[in-house]
PDB file of C-alpha atoms and ligand atoms in Angstrom:
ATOM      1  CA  UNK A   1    -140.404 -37.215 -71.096  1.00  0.00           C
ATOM      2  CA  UNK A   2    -137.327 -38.779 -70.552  1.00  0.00           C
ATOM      3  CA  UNK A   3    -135.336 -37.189 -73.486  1.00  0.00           C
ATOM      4  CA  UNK A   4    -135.839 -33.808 -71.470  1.00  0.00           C
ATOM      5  CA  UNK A   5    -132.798 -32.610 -70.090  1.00  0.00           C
ATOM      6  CA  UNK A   6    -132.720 -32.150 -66.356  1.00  0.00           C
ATOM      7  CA  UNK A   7    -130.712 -28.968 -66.570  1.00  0.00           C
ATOM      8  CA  UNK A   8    -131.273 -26.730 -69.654  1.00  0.00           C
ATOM      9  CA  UNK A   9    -129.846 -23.019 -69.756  1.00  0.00           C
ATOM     10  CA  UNK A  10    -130.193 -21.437 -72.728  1.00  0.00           C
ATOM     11  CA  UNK A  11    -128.206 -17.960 -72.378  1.00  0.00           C
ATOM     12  CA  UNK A  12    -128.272 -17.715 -69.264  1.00  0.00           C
ATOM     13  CA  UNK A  13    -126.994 -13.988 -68.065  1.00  0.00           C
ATOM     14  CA  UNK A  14    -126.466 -12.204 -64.802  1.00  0.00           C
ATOM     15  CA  UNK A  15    -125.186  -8.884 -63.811  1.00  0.00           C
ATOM     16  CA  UNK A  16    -124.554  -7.432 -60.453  1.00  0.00           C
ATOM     17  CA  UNK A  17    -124.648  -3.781 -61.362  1.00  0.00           C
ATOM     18  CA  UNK A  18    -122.442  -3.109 -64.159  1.00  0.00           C
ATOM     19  CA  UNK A  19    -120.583  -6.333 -63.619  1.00  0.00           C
ATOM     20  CA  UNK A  20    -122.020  -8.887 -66.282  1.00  0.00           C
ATOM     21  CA  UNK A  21    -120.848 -11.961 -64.243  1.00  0.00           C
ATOM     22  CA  UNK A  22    -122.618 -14.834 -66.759  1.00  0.00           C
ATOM     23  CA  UNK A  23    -122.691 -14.100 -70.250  1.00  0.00           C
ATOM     24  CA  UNK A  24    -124.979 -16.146 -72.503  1.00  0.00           C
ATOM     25  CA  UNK A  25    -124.521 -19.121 -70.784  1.00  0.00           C
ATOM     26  CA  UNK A  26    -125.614 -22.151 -72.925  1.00  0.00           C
ATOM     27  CA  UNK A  27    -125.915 -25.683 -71.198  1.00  0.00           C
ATOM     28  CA  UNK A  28    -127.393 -29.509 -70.839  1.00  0.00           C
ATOM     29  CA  UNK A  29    -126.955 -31.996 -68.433  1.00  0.00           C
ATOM     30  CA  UNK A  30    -129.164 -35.507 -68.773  1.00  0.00           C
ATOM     31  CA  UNK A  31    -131.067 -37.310 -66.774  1.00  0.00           C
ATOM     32  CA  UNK A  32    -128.040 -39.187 -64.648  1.00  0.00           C
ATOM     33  CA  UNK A  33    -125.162 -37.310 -65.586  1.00  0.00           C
ATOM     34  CA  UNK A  34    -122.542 -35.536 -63.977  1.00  0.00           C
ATOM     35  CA  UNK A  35    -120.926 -32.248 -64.914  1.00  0.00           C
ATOM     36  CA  UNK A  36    -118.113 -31.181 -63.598  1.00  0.00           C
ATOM     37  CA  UNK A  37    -117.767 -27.291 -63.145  1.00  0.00           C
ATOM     38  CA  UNK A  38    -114.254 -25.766 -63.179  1.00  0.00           C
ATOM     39  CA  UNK A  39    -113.075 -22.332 -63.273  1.00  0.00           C
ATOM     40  CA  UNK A  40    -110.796 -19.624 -61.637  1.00  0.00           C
ATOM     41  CA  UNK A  41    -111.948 -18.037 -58.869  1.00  0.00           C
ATOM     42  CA  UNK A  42    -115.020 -15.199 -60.107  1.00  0.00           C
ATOM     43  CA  UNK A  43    -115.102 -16.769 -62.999  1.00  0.00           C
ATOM     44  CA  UNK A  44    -119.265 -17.241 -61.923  1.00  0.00           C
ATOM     45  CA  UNK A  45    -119.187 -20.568 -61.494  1.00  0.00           C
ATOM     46  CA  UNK A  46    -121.157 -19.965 -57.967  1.00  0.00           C
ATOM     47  CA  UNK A  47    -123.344 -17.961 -59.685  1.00  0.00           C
ATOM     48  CA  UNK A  48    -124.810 -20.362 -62.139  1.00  0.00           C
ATOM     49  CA  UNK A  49    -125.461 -22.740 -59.772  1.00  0.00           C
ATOM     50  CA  UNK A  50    -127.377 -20.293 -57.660  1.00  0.00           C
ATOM     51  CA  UNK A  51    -129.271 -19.369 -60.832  1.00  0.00           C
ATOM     52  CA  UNK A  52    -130.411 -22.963 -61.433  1.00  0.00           C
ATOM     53  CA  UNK A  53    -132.182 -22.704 -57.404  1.00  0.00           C
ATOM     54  CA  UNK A  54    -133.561 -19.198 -58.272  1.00  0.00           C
ATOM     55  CA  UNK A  55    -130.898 -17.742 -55.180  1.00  0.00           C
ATOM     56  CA  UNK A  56    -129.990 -15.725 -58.119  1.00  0.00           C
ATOM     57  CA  UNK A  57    -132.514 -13.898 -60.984  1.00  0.00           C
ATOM     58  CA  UNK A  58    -131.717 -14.171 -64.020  1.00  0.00           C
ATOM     59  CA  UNK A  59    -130.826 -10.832 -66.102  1.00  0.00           C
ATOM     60  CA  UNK A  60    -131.127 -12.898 -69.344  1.00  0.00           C
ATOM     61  CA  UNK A  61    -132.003 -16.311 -70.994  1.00  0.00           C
ATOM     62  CA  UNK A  62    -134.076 -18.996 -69.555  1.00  0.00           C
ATOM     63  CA  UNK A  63    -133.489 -22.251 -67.175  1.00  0.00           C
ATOM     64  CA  UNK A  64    -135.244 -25.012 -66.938  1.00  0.00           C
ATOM     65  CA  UNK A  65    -134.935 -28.456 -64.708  1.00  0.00           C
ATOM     66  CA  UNK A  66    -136.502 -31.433 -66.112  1.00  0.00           C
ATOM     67  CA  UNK A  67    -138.718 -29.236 -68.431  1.00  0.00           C
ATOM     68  CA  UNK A  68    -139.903 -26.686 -66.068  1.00  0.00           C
ATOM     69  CA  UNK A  69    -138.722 -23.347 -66.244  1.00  0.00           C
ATOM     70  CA  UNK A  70    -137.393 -21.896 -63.076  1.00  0.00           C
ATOM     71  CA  UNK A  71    -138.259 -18.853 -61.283  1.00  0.00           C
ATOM     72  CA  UNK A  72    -140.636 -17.625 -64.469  1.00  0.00           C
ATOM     73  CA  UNK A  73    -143.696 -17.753 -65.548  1.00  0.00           C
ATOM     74  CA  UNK A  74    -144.140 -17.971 -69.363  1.00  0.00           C
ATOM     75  CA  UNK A  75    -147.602 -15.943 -70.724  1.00  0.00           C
ATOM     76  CA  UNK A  76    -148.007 -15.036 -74.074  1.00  0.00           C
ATOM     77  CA  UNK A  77    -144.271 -15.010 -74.450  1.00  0.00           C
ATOM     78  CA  UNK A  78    -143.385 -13.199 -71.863  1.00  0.00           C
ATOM     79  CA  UNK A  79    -141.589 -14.099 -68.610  1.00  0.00           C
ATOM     80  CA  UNK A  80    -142.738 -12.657 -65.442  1.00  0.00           C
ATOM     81  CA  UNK A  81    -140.919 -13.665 -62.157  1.00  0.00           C
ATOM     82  CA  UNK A  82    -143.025 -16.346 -60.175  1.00  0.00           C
ATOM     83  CA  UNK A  83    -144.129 -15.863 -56.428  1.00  0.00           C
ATOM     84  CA  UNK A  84    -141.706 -16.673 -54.032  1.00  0.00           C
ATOM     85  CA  UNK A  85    -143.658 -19.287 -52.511  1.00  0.00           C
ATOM     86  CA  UNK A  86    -143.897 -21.080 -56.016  1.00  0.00           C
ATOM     87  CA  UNK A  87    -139.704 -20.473 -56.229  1.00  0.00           C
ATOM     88  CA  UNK A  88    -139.116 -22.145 -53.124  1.00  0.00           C
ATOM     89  CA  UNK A  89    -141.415 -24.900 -54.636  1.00  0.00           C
ATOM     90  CA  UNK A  90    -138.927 -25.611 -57.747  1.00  0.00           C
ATOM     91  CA  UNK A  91    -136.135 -25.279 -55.163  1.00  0.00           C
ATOM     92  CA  UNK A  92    -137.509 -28.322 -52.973  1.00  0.00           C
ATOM     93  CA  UNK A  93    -136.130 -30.557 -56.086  1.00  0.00           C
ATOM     94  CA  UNK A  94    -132.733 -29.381 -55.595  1.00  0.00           C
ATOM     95  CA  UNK A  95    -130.539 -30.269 -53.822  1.00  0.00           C
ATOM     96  CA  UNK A  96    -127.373 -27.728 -52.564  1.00  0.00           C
ATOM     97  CA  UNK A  97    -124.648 -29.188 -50.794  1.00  0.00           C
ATOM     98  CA  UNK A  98    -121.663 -25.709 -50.066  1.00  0.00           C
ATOM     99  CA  UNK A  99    -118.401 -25.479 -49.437  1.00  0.00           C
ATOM    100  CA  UNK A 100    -119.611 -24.919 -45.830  1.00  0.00           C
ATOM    101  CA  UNK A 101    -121.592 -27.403 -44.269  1.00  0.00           C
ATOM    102  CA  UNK A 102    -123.692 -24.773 -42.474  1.00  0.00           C
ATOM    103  CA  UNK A 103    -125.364 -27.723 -40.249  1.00  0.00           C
ATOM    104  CA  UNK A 104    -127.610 -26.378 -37.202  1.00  0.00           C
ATOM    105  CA  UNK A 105    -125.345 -26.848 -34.306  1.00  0.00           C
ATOM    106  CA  UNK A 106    -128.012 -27.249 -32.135  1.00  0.00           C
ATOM    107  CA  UNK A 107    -129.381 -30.247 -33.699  1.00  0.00           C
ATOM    108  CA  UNK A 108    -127.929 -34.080 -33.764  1.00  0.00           C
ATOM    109  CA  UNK A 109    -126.925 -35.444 -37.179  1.00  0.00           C
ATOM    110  CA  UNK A 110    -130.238 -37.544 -37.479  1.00  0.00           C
ATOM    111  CA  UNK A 111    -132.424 -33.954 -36.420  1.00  0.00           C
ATOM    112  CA  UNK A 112    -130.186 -32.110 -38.779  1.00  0.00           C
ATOM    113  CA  UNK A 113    -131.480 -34.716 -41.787  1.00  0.00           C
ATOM    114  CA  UNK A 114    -135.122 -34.720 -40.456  1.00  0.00           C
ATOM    115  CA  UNK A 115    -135.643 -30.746 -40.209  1.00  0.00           C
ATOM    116  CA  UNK A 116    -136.544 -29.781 -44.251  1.00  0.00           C
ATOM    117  CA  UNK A 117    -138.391 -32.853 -44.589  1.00  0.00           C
ATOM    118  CA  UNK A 118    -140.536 -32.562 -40.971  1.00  0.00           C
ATOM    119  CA  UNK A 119    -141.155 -28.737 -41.595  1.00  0.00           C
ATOM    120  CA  UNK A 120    -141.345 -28.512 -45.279  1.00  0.00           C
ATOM    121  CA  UNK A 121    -143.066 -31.766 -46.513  1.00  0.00           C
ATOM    122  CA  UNK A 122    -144.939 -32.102 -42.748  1.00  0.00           C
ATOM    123  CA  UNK A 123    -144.005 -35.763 -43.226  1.00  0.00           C
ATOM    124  CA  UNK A 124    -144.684 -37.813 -40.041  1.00  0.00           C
ATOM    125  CA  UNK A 125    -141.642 -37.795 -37.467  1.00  0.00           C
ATOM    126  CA  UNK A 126    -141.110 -41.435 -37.432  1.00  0.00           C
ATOM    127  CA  UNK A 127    -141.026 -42.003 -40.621  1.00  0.00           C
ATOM    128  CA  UNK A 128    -139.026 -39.412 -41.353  1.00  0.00           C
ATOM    129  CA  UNK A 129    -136.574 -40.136 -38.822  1.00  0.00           C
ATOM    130  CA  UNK A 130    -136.487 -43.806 -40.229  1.00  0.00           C
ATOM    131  CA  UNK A 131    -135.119 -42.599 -43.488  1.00  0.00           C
ATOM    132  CA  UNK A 132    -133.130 -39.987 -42.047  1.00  0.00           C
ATOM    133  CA  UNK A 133    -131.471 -42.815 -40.560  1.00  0.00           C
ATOM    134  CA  UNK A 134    -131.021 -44.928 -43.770  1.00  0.00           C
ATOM    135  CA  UNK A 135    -129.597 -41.538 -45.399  1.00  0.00           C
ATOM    136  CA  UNK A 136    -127.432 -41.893 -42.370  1.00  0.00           C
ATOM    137  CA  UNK A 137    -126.378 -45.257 -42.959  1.00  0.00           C
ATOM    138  CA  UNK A 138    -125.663 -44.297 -46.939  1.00  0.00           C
ATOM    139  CA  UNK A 139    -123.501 -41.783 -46.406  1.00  0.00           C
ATOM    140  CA  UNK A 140    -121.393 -44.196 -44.154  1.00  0.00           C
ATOM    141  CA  UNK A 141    -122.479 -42.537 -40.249  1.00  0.00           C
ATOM    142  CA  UNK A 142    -125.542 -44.931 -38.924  1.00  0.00           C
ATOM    143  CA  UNK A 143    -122.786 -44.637 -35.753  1.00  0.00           C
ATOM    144  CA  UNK A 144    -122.693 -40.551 -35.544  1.00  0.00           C
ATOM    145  CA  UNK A 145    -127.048 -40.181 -35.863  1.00  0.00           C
ATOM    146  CA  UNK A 146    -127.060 -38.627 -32.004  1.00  0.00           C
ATOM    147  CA  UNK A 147    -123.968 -36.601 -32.288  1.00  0.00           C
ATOM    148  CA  UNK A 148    -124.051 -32.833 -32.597  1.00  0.00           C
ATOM    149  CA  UNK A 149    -121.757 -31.454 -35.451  1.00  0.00           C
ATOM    150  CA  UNK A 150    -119.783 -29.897 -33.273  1.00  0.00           C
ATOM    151  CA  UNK A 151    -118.380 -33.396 -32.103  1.00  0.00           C
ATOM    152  CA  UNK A 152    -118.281 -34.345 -36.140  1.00  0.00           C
ATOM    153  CA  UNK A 153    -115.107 -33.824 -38.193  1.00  0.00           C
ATOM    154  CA  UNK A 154    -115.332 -31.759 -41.478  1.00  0.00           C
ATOM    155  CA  UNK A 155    -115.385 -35.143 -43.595  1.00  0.00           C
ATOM    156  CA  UNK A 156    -118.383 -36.016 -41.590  1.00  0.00           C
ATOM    157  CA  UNK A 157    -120.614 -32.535 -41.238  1.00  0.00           C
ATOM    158  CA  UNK A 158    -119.819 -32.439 -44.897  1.00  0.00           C
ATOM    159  CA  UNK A 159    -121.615 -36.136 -45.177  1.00  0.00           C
ATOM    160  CA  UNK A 160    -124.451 -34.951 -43.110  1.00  0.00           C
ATOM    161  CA  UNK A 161    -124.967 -32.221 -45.245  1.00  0.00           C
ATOM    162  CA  UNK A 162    -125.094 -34.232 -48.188  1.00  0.00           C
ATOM    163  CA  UNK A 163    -127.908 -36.480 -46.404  1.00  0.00           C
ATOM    164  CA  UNK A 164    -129.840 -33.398 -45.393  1.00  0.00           C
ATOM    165  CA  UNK A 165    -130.359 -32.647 -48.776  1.00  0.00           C
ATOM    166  CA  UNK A 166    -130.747 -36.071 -50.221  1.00  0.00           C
ATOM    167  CA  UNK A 167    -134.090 -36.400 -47.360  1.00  0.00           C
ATOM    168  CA  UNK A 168    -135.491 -34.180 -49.240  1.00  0.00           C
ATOM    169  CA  UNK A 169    -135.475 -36.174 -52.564  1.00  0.00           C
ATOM    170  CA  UNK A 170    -134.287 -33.900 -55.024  1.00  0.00           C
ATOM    171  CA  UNK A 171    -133.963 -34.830 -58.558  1.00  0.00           C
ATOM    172  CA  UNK A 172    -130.975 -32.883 -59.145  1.00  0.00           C
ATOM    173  CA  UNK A 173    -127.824 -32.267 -56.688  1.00  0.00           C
ATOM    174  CA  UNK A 174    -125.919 -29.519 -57.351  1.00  0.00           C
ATOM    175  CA  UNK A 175    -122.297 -29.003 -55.003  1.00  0.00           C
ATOM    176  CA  UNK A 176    -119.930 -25.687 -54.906  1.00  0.00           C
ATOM    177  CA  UNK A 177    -116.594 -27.177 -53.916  1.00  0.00           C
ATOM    178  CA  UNK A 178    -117.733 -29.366 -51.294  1.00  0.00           C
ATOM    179  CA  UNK A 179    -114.329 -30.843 -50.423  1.00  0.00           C
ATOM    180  CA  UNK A 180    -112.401 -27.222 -50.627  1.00  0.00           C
ATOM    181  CA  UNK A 181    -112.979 -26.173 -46.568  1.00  0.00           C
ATOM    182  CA  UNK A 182    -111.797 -29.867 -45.480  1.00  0.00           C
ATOM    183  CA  UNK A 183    -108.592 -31.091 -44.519  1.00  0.00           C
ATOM    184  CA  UNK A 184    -106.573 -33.061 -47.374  1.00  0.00           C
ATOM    185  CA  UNK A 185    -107.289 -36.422 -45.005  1.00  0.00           C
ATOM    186  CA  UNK A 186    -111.034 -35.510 -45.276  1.00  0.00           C
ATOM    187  CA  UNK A 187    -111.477 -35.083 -48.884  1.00  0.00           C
ATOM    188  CA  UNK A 188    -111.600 -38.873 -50.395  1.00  0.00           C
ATOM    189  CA  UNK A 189    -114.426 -40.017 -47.963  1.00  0.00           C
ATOM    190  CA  UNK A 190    -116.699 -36.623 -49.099  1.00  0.00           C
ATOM    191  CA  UNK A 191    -115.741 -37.770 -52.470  1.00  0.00           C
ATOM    192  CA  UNK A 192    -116.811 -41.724 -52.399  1.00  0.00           C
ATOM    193  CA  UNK A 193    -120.387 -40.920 -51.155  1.00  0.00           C
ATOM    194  CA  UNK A 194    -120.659 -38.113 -54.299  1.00  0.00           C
ATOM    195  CA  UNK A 195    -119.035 -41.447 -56.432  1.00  0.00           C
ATOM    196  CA  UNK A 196    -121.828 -43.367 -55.224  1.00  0.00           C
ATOM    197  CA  UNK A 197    -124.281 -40.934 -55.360  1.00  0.00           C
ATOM    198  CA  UNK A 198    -123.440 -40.719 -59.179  1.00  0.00           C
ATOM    199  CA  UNK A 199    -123.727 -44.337 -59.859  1.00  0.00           C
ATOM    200  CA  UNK A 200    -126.740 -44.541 -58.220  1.00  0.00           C
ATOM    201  CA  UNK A 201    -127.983 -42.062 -60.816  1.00  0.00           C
ATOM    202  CA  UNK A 202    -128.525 -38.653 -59.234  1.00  0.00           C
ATOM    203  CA  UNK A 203    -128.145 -36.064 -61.780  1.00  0.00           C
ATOM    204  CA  UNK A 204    -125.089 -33.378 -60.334  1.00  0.00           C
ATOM    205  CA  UNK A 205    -123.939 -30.559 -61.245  1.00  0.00           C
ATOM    206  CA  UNK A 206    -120.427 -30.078 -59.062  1.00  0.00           C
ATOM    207  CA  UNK A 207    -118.381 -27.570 -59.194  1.00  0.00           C
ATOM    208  CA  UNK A 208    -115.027 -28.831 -57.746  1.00  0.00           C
ATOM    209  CA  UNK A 209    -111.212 -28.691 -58.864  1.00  0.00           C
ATOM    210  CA  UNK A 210    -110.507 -32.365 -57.767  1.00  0.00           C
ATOM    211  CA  UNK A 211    -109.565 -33.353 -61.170  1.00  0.00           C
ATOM    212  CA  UNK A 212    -109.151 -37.003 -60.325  1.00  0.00           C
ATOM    213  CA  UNK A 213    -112.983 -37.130 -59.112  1.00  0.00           C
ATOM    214  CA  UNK A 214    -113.721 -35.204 -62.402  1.00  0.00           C
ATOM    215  CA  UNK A 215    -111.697 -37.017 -64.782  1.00  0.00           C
ATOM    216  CA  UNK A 216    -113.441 -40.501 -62.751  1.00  0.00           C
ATOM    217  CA  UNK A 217    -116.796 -39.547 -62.664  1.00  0.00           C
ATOM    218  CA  UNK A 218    -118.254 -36.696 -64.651  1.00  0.00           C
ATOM    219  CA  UNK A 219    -119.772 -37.515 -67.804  1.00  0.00           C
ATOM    220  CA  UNK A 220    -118.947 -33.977 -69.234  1.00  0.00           C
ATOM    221  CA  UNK A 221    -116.177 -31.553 -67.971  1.00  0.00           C
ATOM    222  CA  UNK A 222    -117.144 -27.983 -68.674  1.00  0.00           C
ATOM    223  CA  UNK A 223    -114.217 -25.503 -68.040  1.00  0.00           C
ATOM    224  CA  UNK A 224    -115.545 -21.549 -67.132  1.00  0.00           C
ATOM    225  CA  UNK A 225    -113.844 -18.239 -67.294  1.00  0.00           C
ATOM    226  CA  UNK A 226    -114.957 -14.762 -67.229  1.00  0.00           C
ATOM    227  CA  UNK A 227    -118.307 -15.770 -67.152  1.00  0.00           C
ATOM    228  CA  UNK A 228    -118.369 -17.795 -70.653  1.00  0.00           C
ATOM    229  CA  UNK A 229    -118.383 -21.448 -70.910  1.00  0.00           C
ATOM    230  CA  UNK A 230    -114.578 -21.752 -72.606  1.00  0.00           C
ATOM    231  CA  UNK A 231    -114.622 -25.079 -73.577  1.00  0.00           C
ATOM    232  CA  UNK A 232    -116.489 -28.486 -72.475  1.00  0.00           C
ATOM    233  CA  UNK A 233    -116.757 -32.062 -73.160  1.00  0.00           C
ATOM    234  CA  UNK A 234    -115.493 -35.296 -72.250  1.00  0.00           C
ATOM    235  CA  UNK A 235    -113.190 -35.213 -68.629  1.00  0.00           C
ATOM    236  CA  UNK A 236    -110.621 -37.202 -69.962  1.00  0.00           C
ATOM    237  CA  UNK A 237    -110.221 -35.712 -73.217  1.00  0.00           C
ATOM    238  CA  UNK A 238    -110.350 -31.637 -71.691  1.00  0.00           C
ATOM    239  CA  UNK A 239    -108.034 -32.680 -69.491  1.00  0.00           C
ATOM    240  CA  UNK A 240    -105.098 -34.110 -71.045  1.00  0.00           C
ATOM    241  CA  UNK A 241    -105.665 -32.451 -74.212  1.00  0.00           C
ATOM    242  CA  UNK A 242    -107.383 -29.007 -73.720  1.00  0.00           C
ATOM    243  CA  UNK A 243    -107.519 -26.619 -76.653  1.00  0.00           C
ATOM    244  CA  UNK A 244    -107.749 -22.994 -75.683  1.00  0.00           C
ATOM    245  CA  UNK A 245    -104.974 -21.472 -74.056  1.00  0.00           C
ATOM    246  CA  UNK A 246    -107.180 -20.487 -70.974  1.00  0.00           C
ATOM    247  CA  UNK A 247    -107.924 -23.955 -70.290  1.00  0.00           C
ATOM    248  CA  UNK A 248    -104.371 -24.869 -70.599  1.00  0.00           C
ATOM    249  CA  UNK A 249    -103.291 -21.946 -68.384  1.00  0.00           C
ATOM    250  CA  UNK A 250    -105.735 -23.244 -65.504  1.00  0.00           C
ATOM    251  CA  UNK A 251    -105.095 -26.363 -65.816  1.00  0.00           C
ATOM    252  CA  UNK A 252    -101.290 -26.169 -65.492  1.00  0.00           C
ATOM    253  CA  UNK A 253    -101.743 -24.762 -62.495  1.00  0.00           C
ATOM    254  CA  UNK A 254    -103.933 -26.565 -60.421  1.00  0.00           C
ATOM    255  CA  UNK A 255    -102.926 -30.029 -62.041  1.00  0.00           C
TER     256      UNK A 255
HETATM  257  P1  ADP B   1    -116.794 -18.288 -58.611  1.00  0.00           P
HETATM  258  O1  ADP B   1    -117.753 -19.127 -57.855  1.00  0.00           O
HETATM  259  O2  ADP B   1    -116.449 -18.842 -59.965  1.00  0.00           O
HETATM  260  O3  ADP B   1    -115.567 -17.979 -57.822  1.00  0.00           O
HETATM  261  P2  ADP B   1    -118.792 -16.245 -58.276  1.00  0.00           P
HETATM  262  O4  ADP B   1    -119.988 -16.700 -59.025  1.00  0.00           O
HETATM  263  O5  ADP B   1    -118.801 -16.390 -56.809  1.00  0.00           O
HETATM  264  O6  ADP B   1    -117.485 -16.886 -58.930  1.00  0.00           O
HETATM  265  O7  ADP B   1    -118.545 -14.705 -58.558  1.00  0.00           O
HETATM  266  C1  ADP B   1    -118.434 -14.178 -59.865  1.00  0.00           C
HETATM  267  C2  ADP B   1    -118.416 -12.674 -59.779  1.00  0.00           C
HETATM  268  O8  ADP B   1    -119.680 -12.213 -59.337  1.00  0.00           O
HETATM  269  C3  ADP B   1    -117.390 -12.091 -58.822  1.00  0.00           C
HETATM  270  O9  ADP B   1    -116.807 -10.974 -59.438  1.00  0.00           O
HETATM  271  C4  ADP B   1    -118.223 -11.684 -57.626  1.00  0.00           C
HETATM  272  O10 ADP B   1    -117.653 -10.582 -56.991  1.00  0.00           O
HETATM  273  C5  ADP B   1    -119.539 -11.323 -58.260  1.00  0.00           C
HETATM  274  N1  ADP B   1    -120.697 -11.525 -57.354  1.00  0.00           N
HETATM  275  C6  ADP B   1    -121.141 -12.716 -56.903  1.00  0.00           C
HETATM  276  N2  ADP B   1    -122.216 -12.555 -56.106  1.00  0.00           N
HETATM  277  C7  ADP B   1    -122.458 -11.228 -56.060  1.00  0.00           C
HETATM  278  C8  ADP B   1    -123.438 -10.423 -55.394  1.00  0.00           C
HETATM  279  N3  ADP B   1    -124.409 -10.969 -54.647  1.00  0.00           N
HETATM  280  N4  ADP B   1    -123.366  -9.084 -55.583  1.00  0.00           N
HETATM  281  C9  ADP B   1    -122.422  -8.529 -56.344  1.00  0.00           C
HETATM  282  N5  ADP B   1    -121.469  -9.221 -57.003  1.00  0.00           N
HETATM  283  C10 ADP B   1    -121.478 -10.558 -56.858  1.00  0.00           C
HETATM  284 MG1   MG B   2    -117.619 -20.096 -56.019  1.00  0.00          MG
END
């Protein structure tokens, strides 16, 4: 099973209405890779990613994450959209970190970490709190477990966040501009624990325009607009050397 991709979209559409936001979008990311999303702004790049968690249906095409299809059923060729319950399931496996770290105010760091996992998996609290604290410890705040985000910077909500989703073991993370809502001085530290995240061998999908994290640690570099992938492939070589004109406009500038 290991040749299976972990993320597979195979035309992948979506409309809202009239407006065809993703059109035929075609896709792979490995087991342990990183791809690096980039895009203008509506370009849909929100949108896939909420397609590969079944926030979004599908209009068209099929996903699947690590050989399961997501949010369908398959019988006798057809695909009929599973039961919620089964949806939320599939979405268990995936992580989400946002631009906003939309932690529960009312809960400490280490209570923020230990909600999904408590509630969800009804894993027992001590044990869950135990790893909560670990997670902690990974993402570089084994000091801030009792504080309430409020008392957190940006840097560090965002960090929490990232442990909230890692407790509940996902085998794919997926992150829409996680660094954008942070201060400049705030970015780098989000950015080491997604580096070591990555070379611990999560699988992530990110969709960020902090081309030095990109150009450093995705594996593939896939460049969006108007809701078609424009062009993709290696980081270093898109970036310094990208062929359509689109790509080029973008990138000149945001580099
Ligand atoms: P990006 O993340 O690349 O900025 P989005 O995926 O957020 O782009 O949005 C792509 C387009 O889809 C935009 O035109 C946006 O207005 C539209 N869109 C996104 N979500 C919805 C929604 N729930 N209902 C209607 N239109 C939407
Ligand atoms: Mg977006």
């Amino acid at each position: 099973m290991t040749d299976v991709p972990m993320v597979l979209a195979e035309g992948v559409s979506k409309s809202f209405g009239s407006n065809q936001v993703l059109k035929s979008i075609s896709l792979e990311v490995r087991r342990g890779e990183v791809m690096c999303l980039l895009g203008p702004s509506g370009s849909g790049k929100s949108t896939f990613l909420r397609c590969i968690n079944h926030l979004e249906v599908l209009s068209a095409g099929r996903l699947s994450v690590d050989g399961e299809l997501i949010g369908f059923r398959e019988v006798g060729g057809k695909l009929y959209e599973m039961h919620p319950r089964e949806a939320a399931r599939q979405r268990r496996d995936i992580g989400m970190v946002f631009q906003r770290f939309n932690l529960f105010p009312h809960m400490t760091a280490v209570e923020n970490v230990m909600e999904a996992p408590v509630l969800v998996k009804g894993q027992p609290k001590a044990q869950v709190r135990q790893r909560a604290l670990e997670l902690l410890d990974r993402v570089g705040l084994a000091e801030r477990a009792d504080y309430y985000p409020a008392h957190l910077s940006g840097g560090q909500q965002q960090r929490v966040a990232i442990a909230r989703a890692l407790a509940m073991e996902p085998k794919l993370m997926l992150f829409d501009e996680p660094t954008s809502a942070l201060d400049p001085e705030l970015v780098g530290e989000v950015l080491d624990v997604m580096k070591g995240l990555a070379s611990s061998g999560m699988t992530m999908i990110v969709v960020t325009h902090e081309m030095g994290f990109a150009r450093e640690v995705a594996d593939e570099l896939v460049f969006m607009d108007g809701g078609v992938v424009v062009e993709s492939g290696d980081p270093r070589e898109v970036l310094s050397n990208p062929k359509h004109e689109r790509t080029q406009a973008f990138l000149s500038k945001v580099l």
